[in-house]
Amino acid sequence: MNIVKAEVVVTSPDRNFVTLKLTTEEGFTGLGDATLNGRELAVVSYLQDHVAPLLIGKDASRIEDTWQFFYRSAYWRRGPVTMAAIAAVDMALWDIKGKAAGMPVYQLLGGASRQGLLAYGHASGSDIPELFDSIRKHLELGFRAVRVQTGVPGLNAIYGIASQSKETGGGEARYDHEPARRGAQPVQEDWDTRSYLRHLPRVFEAVRNEFGPEIPLLHDGHHRMTPIQAAQLGKNLEPYDLFWLEDCTPAENQESLKLVRQHTTTPLAIGEIFNTAWDFKDLIRDQLFDYVRGAVTHMGGITALKKTLDYAAMYQIKSGMHGPTDISPVGMAAAMHLGLAIHNFGIQEYMQHGDRTNQVFEQSFTWQDGLLHPGDKPGLGVSLNIDEAGKYPYQQAYLPFNRLADGTVHDW
Ligand code: EZ4
Ligand code: CO
């Protein structure tokens, strides 16, 4: 089952996506997501210049061997660009194996461990009334769990708050719309940790009073606190029974989670920016967190993330795979197949792609009663409409960044 073609497709329907498409001599095709938000073209070059030529003539059925070949023969290990490229190859090979077997990928991974995947949506508001409306809207849409992000008094623009897209002239307010972020320079936002720490517990108190104790509530700290600030926040949020507090400190200093853990029982999620099992290894062994945020797209594919999650399972640590809209529908499908098969599934982030993206990528997943299911088409269940993709060329876009009131650059 030799690979005869390896194409890299860049498209920007609602935002930029990088997709690897492999074709075998029998005519099977496989898709892999290689999207690295804000640094997309580095992965395009890695794939086009250094990976695609080596794929031609390789046996597509040898998934583990191909993974090891690309990881070890590169010599330069790890890193988001390398691991997104390897992830795309790995996903595409699982897709091909599924099509060749006539089975959805989750069957190849051991079959379904549940009926569907509990998914959380992103509610947000610049103030409490706006936040309540957003939570209500998510509940009406069918979400059974919501992430809560809120504006902070005194700060103009902060992470995670929906606003209307400038380029599309309004429409539905979303916080992830790339058109608002497109341009030659990243957008500058502002930040003040003390105001945030004072404000956030009041917001969660108001949300629990309004929506009751049942609904799982999540929050993303987005790497912006010091360890002792994170410990303080985790402790102050305990009465509101969060499902998780995500990325409370920057991920580089993993030791810092020890300090956080000593002070709070609020469950912790970490790792959306990690890219190998090694980034998680010590944190898992020391039981310093509760949910693995790794994305199939950024962790080197299904093969590598499954190994990480199997190790995490030994410590009762569960999955919480990253699922923002910068994970393409191909990467989301891979996450759904893996999440359906493993025993230690926790929750799946689900942000819903825009209409144009859904026309470029035809998908077979379903979303019913708050649960995602990847569908039963052979492979990953996603096909790429090349003509549609061709309508939307790459557009320069960056993630925003933060400055404090005195001008200091801060984690975003
Ligand atoms: O900022 O996906 O939990 N979700 C997140 C995301 C990330 C973006 C970065 O590309 O933190 O919104
Ligand atoms: Co996050």
Short mmCIF file of C-alpha atoms and ligand atoms in Angstrom, two decimals:
data_model
loop_
_atom_site.label_atom_id
_atom_site.label_comp_id
_atom_site.label_asym_id
_atom_site.label_seq_id
_atom_site.Cartn_x
_atom_site.Cartn_y
_atom_site.Cartn_z
CA MET A 1 0.00 0.00 0.00
CA ASN A 2 2.61 2.53 -1.10
CA ILE A 3 2.14 6.28 -0.96
CA VAL A 4 2.30 7.84 -4.42
CA LYS A 5 1.30 11.42 -3.66
CA ALA A 6 1.72 13.80 -0.70
CA GLU A 7 0.05 17.21 -1.09
CA VAL A 8 -0.10 20.10 1.35
CA VAL A 9 -3.28 22.16 1.10
CA VAL A 10 -3.49 25.62 2.68
CA THR A 11 -6.91 27.22 2.89
CA SER A 12 -8.42 30.08 4.87
CA PRO A 13 -12.23 29.83 4.79
CA ASP A 14 -12.85 31.33 8.24
CA ARG A 15 -9.23 31.08 9.37
CA ASN A 16 -6.03 29.40 8.13
CA PHE A 17 -5.81 25.61 7.95
CA VAL A 18 -2.98 23.37 6.78
CA THR A 19 -3.95 19.88 5.60
CA LEU A 20 -1.78 17.01 4.41
CA LYS A 21 -3.39 14.75 1.82
CA LEU A 22 -1.79 11.38 1.08
CA THR A 23 -2.76 9.06 -1.79
CA THR A 24 -1.78 5.39 -2.11
CA GLU A 25 -1.24 3.41 -5.28
CA GLU A 26 -4.65 1.74 -4.72
CA GLY A 27 -6.28 5.19 -4.69
CA PHE A 28 -6.94 5.43 -0.94
CA THR A 29 -6.59 8.97 0.37
CA GLY A 30 -5.89 10.13 3.91
CA LEU A 31 -6.09 13.59 5.50
CA GLY A 32 -4.06 15.01 8.37
CA ASP A 33 -4.34 18.36 10.17
CA ALA A 34 -1.07 20.32 10.53
CA THR A 35 -2.48 23.71 11.56
CA LEU A 36 -0.29 25.71 13.95
CA ASN A 37 -2.16 28.93 14.67
CA GLY A 38 -0.14 32.03 13.71
CA ARG A 39 2.87 30.01 12.46
CA GLU A 40 1.11 27.97 9.74
CA LEU A 41 3.63 28.45 6.95
CA ALA A 42 6.51 27.03 8.97
CA VAL A 43 4.67 23.69 9.06
CA VAL A 44 3.83 23.97 5.35
CA SER A 45 7.53 24.27 4.58
CA TYR A 46 8.46 21.45 6.99
CA LEU A 47 5.96 19.17 5.27
CA GLN A 48 6.59 20.24 1.69
CA ASP A 49 10.36 20.53 1.81
CA HIS A 50 11.32 17.81 4.27
CA VAL A 51 8.51 15.29 4.77
CA ALA A 52 6.57 14.90 1.50
CA PRO A 53 9.63 13.75 -0.52
CA LEU A 54 10.34 11.04 2.10
CA LEU A 55 6.74 9.79 2.10
CA ILE A 56 6.69 8.83 -1.57
CA GLY A 57 7.11 5.07 -1.91
CA LYS A 58 6.57 4.43 1.83
CA ASP A 59 4.12 1.71 2.92
CA ALA A 60 1.05 3.56 4.25
CA SER A 61 0.07 0.61 6.45
CA ARG A 62 3.12 1.04 8.73
CA ILE A 63 1.84 3.74 11.08
CA GLU A 64 4.08 3.15 14.11
CA ASP A 65 7.18 2.68 11.98
CA THR A 66 6.48 5.88 10.02
CA TRP A 67 5.99 7.82 13.26
CA GLN A 68 9.28 6.56 14.67
CA PHE A 69 11.06 7.27 11.38
CA PHE A 70 9.98 10.90 11.25
CA TYR A 71 10.53 11.50 14.98
CA ARG A 72 13.96 9.88 15.22
CA SER A 73 15.44 10.53 11.79
CA ALA A 74 14.87 14.28 12.10
CA TYR A 75 17.43 14.16 14.95
CA TRP A 76 16.07 17.53 16.19
CA ARG A 77 13.32 16.35 18.48
CA ARG A 78 10.06 17.81 19.62
CA GLY A 79 8.83 21.36 19.02
CA PRO A 80 5.44 22.48 17.73
CA VAL A 81 6.41 22.67 14.05
CA THR A 82 7.95 19.20 13.89
CA MET A 83 5.19 17.60 15.96
CA ALA A 84 2.35 19.21 13.96
CA ALA A 85 3.95 17.86 10.78
CA ILE A 86 4.33 14.35 12.26
CA ALA A 87 0.75 14.57 13.55
CA ALA A 88 -0.55 15.26 10.05
CA VAL A 89 1.28 12.23 8.64
CA ASP A 90 0.01 10.03 11.49
CA MET A 91 -3.63 11.14 11.12
CA ALA A 92 -3.52 10.64 7.36
CA LEU A 93 -2.18 7.10 7.81
CA TRP A 94 -4.92 6.22 10.33
CA ASP A 95 -7.45 7.65 7.86
CA ILE A 96 -6.06 5.43 5.09
CA LYS A 97 -5.96 2.36 7.34
CA GLY A 98 -9.61 2.89 8.24
CA LYS A 99 -10.63 3.25 4.61
CA ALA A 100 -8.64 0.16 3.62
CA ALA A 101 -10.30 -1.81 6.44
CA GLY A 102 -13.76 -0.33 5.79
CA MET A 103 -13.96 0.81 9.43
CA PRO A 104 -14.08 4.09 11.32
CA VAL A 105 -10.79 4.83 13.10
CA TYR A 106 -12.33 4.42 16.57
CA GLN A 107 -12.98 0.76 15.73
CA LEU A 108 -9.31 0.28 14.91
CA LEU A 109 -8.44 1.83 18.29
CA GLY A 110 -10.49 -0.76 20.18
CA GLY A 111 -14.08 0.29 19.56
CA ALA A 112 -16.41 2.66 21.37
CA SER A 113 -16.13 2.97 25.15
CA ARG A 114 -19.21 5.22 25.35
CA GLN A 115 -22.15 6.48 23.30
CA GLY A 116 -20.69 9.92 22.68
CA LEU A 117 -18.33 12.56 24.00
CA LEU A 118 -19.43 15.17 26.52
CA ALA A 119 -18.44 18.47 24.88
CA TYR A 120 -18.07 21.94 26.35
CA GLY A 121 -18.75 25.20 24.56
CA HIS A 122 -17.33 28.68 25.09
CA ALA A 123 -19.63 31.13 26.87
CA SER A 124 -18.31 34.63 27.45
CA GLY A 125 -19.39 38.18 28.16
CA SER A 126 -17.78 41.52 28.80
CA ASP A 127 -20.05 41.85 31.85
CA ILE A 128 -22.34 39.53 33.85
CA PRO A 129 -25.61 40.13 31.91
CA GLU A 130 -23.81 39.47 28.60
CA LEU A 131 -22.23 36.36 30.09
CA PHE A 132 -25.60 35.04 31.31
CA ASP A 133 -27.05 35.52 27.80
CA SER A 134 -24.15 33.64 26.32
CA ILE A 135 -24.51 30.75 28.80
CA ARG A 136 -28.25 30.58 28.07
CA LYS A 137 -27.54 30.52 24.35
CA HIS A 138 -25.06 27.65 24.77
CA LEU A 139 -27.58 25.68 26.83
CA GLU A 140 -30.20 26.25 24.10
CA LEU A 141 -27.70 25.04 21.49
CA GLY A 142 -27.51 21.79 23.47
CA PHE A 143 -24.26 22.17 25.38
CA ARG A 144 -24.23 20.33 28.71
CA ALA A 145 -20.99 21.93 29.90
CA VAL A 146 -19.64 25.46 29.39
CA ARG A 147 -16.40 27.30 29.68
CA VAL A 148 -16.90 30.70 31.32
CA GLN A 149 -14.67 33.67 30.37
CA THR A 150 -15.48 37.17 31.45
CA GLY A 151 -14.39 40.75 30.98
CA VAL A 152 -12.60 42.38 33.91
CA PRO A 153 -13.52 45.93 35.01
CA GLY A 154 -10.85 48.37 33.85
CA LEU A 155 -9.52 46.15 31.06
CA ASN A 156 -10.55 46.88 27.46
CA ALA A 157 -9.72 43.76 25.53
CA ILE A 158 -8.90 40.40 27.06
CA TYR A 159 -8.63 36.79 25.95
CA GLY A 160 -11.70 34.68 25.38
CA ILE A 161 -14.44 37.33 25.10
CA ALA A 162 -16.62 37.19 22.00
CA SER A 163 -16.88 40.29 19.87
CA GLN A 164 -18.27 40.95 16.45
CA SER A 165 -15.90 40.46 13.57
CA LYS A 166 -14.77 43.70 11.92
CA GLU A 167 -14.17 42.21 8.50
CA THR A 168 -17.49 40.43 8.16
CA GLY A 169 -19.32 43.55 9.38
CA GLY A 170 -20.93 42.10 12.47
CA GLY A 171 -23.03 38.95 12.56
CA GLU A 172 -22.73 36.48 15.39
CA ALA A 173 -20.28 37.53 18.11
CA ARG A 174 -17.38 35.08 18.45
CA TYR A 175 -14.00 35.40 20.06
CA ASP A 176 -12.11 33.18 17.67
CA HIS A 177 -12.92 34.87 14.36
CA GLU A 178 -9.67 35.23 12.58
CA PRO A 179 -10.84 38.15 10.42
CA ALA A 180 -10.58 40.33 13.52
CA ARG A 181 -7.00 39.15 13.91
CA ARG A 182 -5.86 39.25 10.30
CA GLY A 183 -3.14 41.75 9.51
CA ALA A 184 0.56 42.44 9.50
CA GLN A 185 0.81 42.87 13.29
CA PRO A 186 -0.76 41.03 16.23
CA VAL A 187 -3.55 42.80 18.09
CA GLN A 188 -2.53 44.17 21.50
CA GLU A 189 -4.73 43.36 24.50
CA ASP A 190 -4.38 44.46 28.12
CA TRP A 191 -4.02 42.67 31.40
CA ASP A 192 -4.00 43.17 35.16
CA THR A 193 -3.79 40.03 37.29
CA ARG A 194 -4.90 41.61 40.57
CA SER A 195 -8.13 42.94 39.05
CA TYR A 196 -8.77 39.55 37.46
CA LEU A 197 -8.19 37.66 40.72
CA ARG A 198 -10.61 39.96 42.56
CA HIS A 199 -13.28 39.78 39.89
CA LEU A 200 -13.40 36.13 38.78
CA PRO A 201 -14.73 34.48 42.00
CA ARG A 202 -17.64 37.00 42.02
CA VAL A 203 -18.47 36.02 38.46
CA PHE A 204 -18.55 32.31 39.29
CA GLU A 205 -20.67 33.00 42.37
CA ALA A 206 -23.18 34.85 40.17
CA VAL A 207 -23.17 32.06 37.56
CA ARG A 208 -23.79 29.34 40.17
CA ASN A 209 -26.60 31.40 41.72
CA GLU A 210 -28.24 31.82 38.32
CA PHE A 211 -27.66 28.40 36.74
CA GLY A 212 -27.49 26.09 39.75
CA PRO A 213 -25.00 23.49 40.95
CA GLU A 214 -25.39 20.86 38.23
CA ILE A 215 -23.81 22.29 35.09
CA PRO A 216 -20.08 21.60 34.67
CA LEU A 217 -18.26 24.97 34.50
CA LEU A 218 -14.74 25.40 33.17
CA HIS A 219 -12.34 28.34 33.06
CA ASP A 220 -9.12 29.05 31.16
CA GLY A 221 -6.42 31.05 32.99
CA HIS A 222 -4.37 31.08 29.75
CA HIS A 223 -0.93 30.99 31.40
CA ARG A 224 -1.25 34.41 33.00
CA MET A 225 -0.69 33.79 36.71
CA THR A 226 2.33 33.20 38.92
CA PRO A 227 2.17 29.98 40.96
CA ILE A 228 1.02 31.70 44.15
CA GLN A 229 -1.60 33.72 42.26
CA ALA A 230 -2.88 30.51 40.67
CA ALA A 231 -3.00 28.85 44.09
CA GLN A 232 -5.02 31.78 45.43
CA LEU A 233 -7.45 31.65 42.51
CA GLY A 234 -7.92 27.88 42.72
CA LYS A 235 -8.69 28.19 46.44
CA ASN A 236 -11.11 31.10 45.95
CA LEU A 237 -12.98 29.20 43.23
CA GLU A 238 -13.46 26.04 45.32
CA PRO A 239 -17.00 26.97 46.49
CA TYR A 240 -18.13 27.08 42.84
CA ASP A 241 -17.06 23.51 42.05
CA LEU A 242 -15.27 24.02 38.73
CA PHE A 243 -14.90 21.08 36.36
CA TRP A 244 -11.41 22.48 35.73
CA LEU A 245 -9.14 25.49 35.90
CA GLU A 246 -7.02 25.41 32.75
CA ASP A 247 -3.43 26.58 32.17
CA CYS A 248 -3.27 28.49 35.44
CA THR A 249 0.50 29.12 35.09
CA PRO A 250 2.87 29.22 32.09
CA ALA A 251 3.69 25.69 31.08
CA GLU A 252 7.47 26.04 30.86
CA ASN A 253 7.96 25.73 34.60
CA GLN A 254 6.17 22.50 35.35
CA GLU A 255 7.40 22.49 38.97
CA SER A 256 5.11 25.44 39.67
CA LEU A 257 2.10 23.15 39.60
CA LYS A 258 3.36 21.54 42.83
CA LEU A 259 2.84 24.81 44.61
CA VAL A 260 -0.62 25.27 43.10
CA ARG A 261 -1.60 21.71 43.98
CA GLN A 262 -0.58 22.12 47.64
CA HIS A 263 -3.13 24.86 48.04
CA THR A 264 -6.23 23.89 46.12
CA THR A 265 -8.55 21.01 45.23
CA THR A 266 -9.87 22.80 42.12
CA PRO A 267 -9.14 20.30 39.30
CA LEU A 268 -6.40 21.44 36.92
CA ALA A 269 -6.09 21.03 33.15
CA ILE A 270 -2.87 21.66 31.29
CA GLY A 271 -1.01 21.04 28.07
CA GLU A 272 -2.70 22.55 25.01
CA ILE A 273 0.71 23.93 24.01
CA PHE A 274 2.64 20.74 24.89
CA ASN A 275 3.82 18.68 21.96
CA THR A 276 5.15 15.35 23.20
CA ALA A 277 4.44 12.73 25.85
CA TRP A 278 7.67 13.88 27.51
CA ASP A 279 6.09 17.25 28.32
CA PHE A 280 3.41 15.40 30.31
CA LYS A 281 5.48 12.56 31.80
CA ASP A 282 6.58 14.05 35.14
CA LEU A 283 3.32 15.93 35.68
CA ILE A 284 1.42 12.66 35.27
CA ARG A 285 3.77 10.70 37.51
CA ASP A 286 3.54 13.37 40.23
CA GLN A 287 -0.25 13.65 39.80
CA LEU A 288 -0.03 17.43 39.50
CA PHE A 289 -3.03 17.86 37.24
CA ASP A 290 -6.28 16.15 36.24
CA TYR A 291 -6.94 16.65 32.51
CA VAL A 292 -4.60 16.29 29.51
CA ARG A 293 -5.24 19.23 27.15
CA GLY A 294 -3.02 17.91 24.34
CA ALA A 295 -4.48 18.07 20.83
CA VAL A 296 -4.00 15.26 18.32
CA THR A 297 -2.79 17.96 15.91
CA HIS A 298 -0.07 19.32 18.20
CA MET A 299 1.00 16.16 20.01
CA GLY A 300 2.29 14.18 17.02
CA GLY A 301 -0.96 12.49 16.07
CA ILE A 302 -3.27 9.75 17.32
CA THR A 303 -0.38 7.32 17.90
CA ALA A 304 1.49 9.66 20.27
CA LEU A 305 -1.46 11.15 22.14
CA LYS A 306 -2.93 7.70 22.77
CA LYS A 307 0.31 6.61 24.44
CA THR A 308 0.27 9.72 26.64
CA LEU A 309 -3.37 9.15 27.59
CA ASP A 310 -2.78 5.46 28.34
CA TYR A 311 -0.01 6.47 30.76
CA ALA A 312 -2.27 9.15 32.28
CA ALA A 313 -4.98 6.50 32.80
CA MET A 314 -2.77 4.71 35.31
CA TYR A 315 -3.09 7.79 37.54
CA GLN A 316 -6.81 8.36 36.88
CA ILE A 317 -5.93 11.44 34.83
CA LYS A 318 -8.39 11.96 31.98
CA SER A 319 -8.47 13.49 28.52
CA GLY A 320 -9.58 17.05 27.85
CA MET A 321 -8.39 17.41 24.28
CA HIS A 322 -7.90 20.90 22.89
CA GLY A 323 -10.65 21.70 20.37
CA PRO A 324 -10.67 25.38 19.40
CA THR A 325 -11.48 26.36 15.82
CA ASP A 326 -7.78 26.46 14.97
CA ILE A 327 -7.89 22.65 15.15
CA SER A 328 -9.27 21.84 11.67
CA PRO A 329 -12.26 19.53 11.17
CA VAL A 330 -9.71 16.79 10.39
CA GLY A 331 -7.97 17.31 13.74
CA MET A 332 -11.35 17.42 15.51
CA ALA A 333 -12.38 14.14 13.88
CA ALA A 334 -9.13 12.53 15.04
CA ALA A 335 -9.84 13.77 18.59
CA MET A 336 -13.37 12.33 18.48
CA HIS A 337 -12.24 8.88 17.30
CA LEU A 338 -9.58 8.75 20.02
CA GLY A 339 -11.91 10.09 22.72
CA LEU A 340 -14.60 7.57 21.86
CA ALA A 341 -12.17 4.65 22.11
CA ILE A 342 -10.13 5.34 25.25
CA HIS A 343 -11.43 4.50 28.71
CA ASN A 344 -10.14 7.66 30.43
CA PHE A 345 -12.06 10.18 28.35
CA GLY A 346 -12.88 13.32 30.35
CA ILE A 347 -14.44 16.02 28.18
CA GLN A 348 -14.00 17.41 24.64
CA GLU A 349 -13.68 21.09 23.81
CA TYR A 350 -15.99 21.96 20.93
CA MET A 351 -16.15 25.43 19.41
CA GLN A 352 -18.02 24.77 16.15
CA HIS A 353 -16.48 25.80 12.86
CA GLY A 354 -18.03 28.42 10.57
CA ASP A 355 -20.15 27.65 7.50
CA ARG A 356 -17.35 28.26 5.01
CA THR A 357 -15.05 25.88 6.88
CA ASN A 358 -17.80 23.25 6.90
CA GLN A 359 -18.12 23.57 3.12
CA VAL A 360 -14.38 23.09 2.58
CA PHE A 361 -14.31 20.07 4.92
CA GLU A 362 -17.25 17.66 4.56
CA GLN A 363 -17.71 15.94 7.90
CA SER A 364 -19.56 12.93 9.23
CA PHE A 365 -19.62 13.69 12.97
CA THR A 366 -22.87 14.15 14.87
CA TRP A 367 -23.73 16.28 17.88
CA GLN A 368 -26.79 15.22 19.83
CA ASP A 369 -27.93 15.78 23.41
CA GLY A 370 -24.63 17.51 24.17
CA LEU A 371 -22.59 14.52 22.93
CA LEU A 372 -20.24 14.36 19.95
CA HIS A 373 -19.79 11.21 17.87
CA PRO A 374 -17.33 10.88 14.96
CA GLY A 375 -19.76 8.89 12.78
CA ASP A 376 -19.24 5.51 11.14
CA LYS A 377 -17.70 6.32 7.79
CA PRO A 378 -14.47 4.40 7.13
CA GLY A 379 -11.39 6.32 8.26
CA LEU A 380 -11.69 9.70 9.97
CA GLY A 381 -14.89 10.58 8.09
CA VAL A 382 -13.74 13.93 6.67
CA SER A 383 -13.23 14.79 3.01
CA LEU A 384 -11.58 17.89 1.62
CA ASN A 385 -13.34 19.79 -1.14
CA ILE A 386 -10.33 21.02 -3.12
CA ASP A 387 -12.33 23.45 -5.29
CA GLU A 388 -13.84 25.13 -2.23
CA ALA A 389 -10.45 25.17 -0.46
CA GLY A 390 -8.93 26.92 -3.50
CA LYS A 391 -11.32 29.85 -3.10
CA TYR A 392 -9.66 30.91 0.16
CA PRO A 393 -5.91 31.59 -0.05
CA TYR A 394 -3.74 31.92 3.08
CA GLN A 395 -4.10 35.21 4.95
CA GLN A 396 -1.51 36.58 7.32
CA ALA A 397 -2.88 36.37 10.86
CA TYR A 398 -1.45 36.34 14.36
CA LEU A 399 -2.67 35.52 17.84
CA PRO A 400 -3.01 38.65 20.01
CA PHE A 401 -0.55 39.52 22.80
CA ASN A 402 -0.76 41.32 26.17
CA ARG A 403 0.81 44.41 27.68
CA LEU A 404 0.36 45.53 31.30
CA ALA A 405 -0.62 49.14 32.07
CA ASP A 406 3.07 50.16 32.28
CA GLY A 407 3.80 48.66 28.86
CA THR A 408 5.41 45.38 30.00
CA VAL A 409 4.71 42.41 27.70
CA HIS A 410 2.74 39.76 29.60
CA ASP A 411 1.71 36.17 28.78
CA TRP A 412 -1.37 36.13 26.59
O1 EZ4 B 1 -5.84 30.31 22.77
O2 EZ4 B 1 -6.45 27.81 20.32
O3 EZ4 B 1 -8.56 26.59 25.48
N1 EZ4 B 1 -8.45 27.14 24.45
C1 EZ4 B 1 -7.52 28.06 24.16
C2 EZ4 B 1 -7.50 28.56 22.74
C3 EZ4 B 1 -6.10 29.01 22.31
C4 EZ4 B 1 -5.99 29.01 20.81
C5 EZ4 B 1 -4.55 29.24 20.39
O4 EZ4 B 1 -4.39 28.93 19.05
O5 EZ4 B 1 -6.76 28.43 25.01
O6 EZ4 B 1 -8.41 29.59 22.59
CO CO B 2 -6.76 27.03 26.65
#
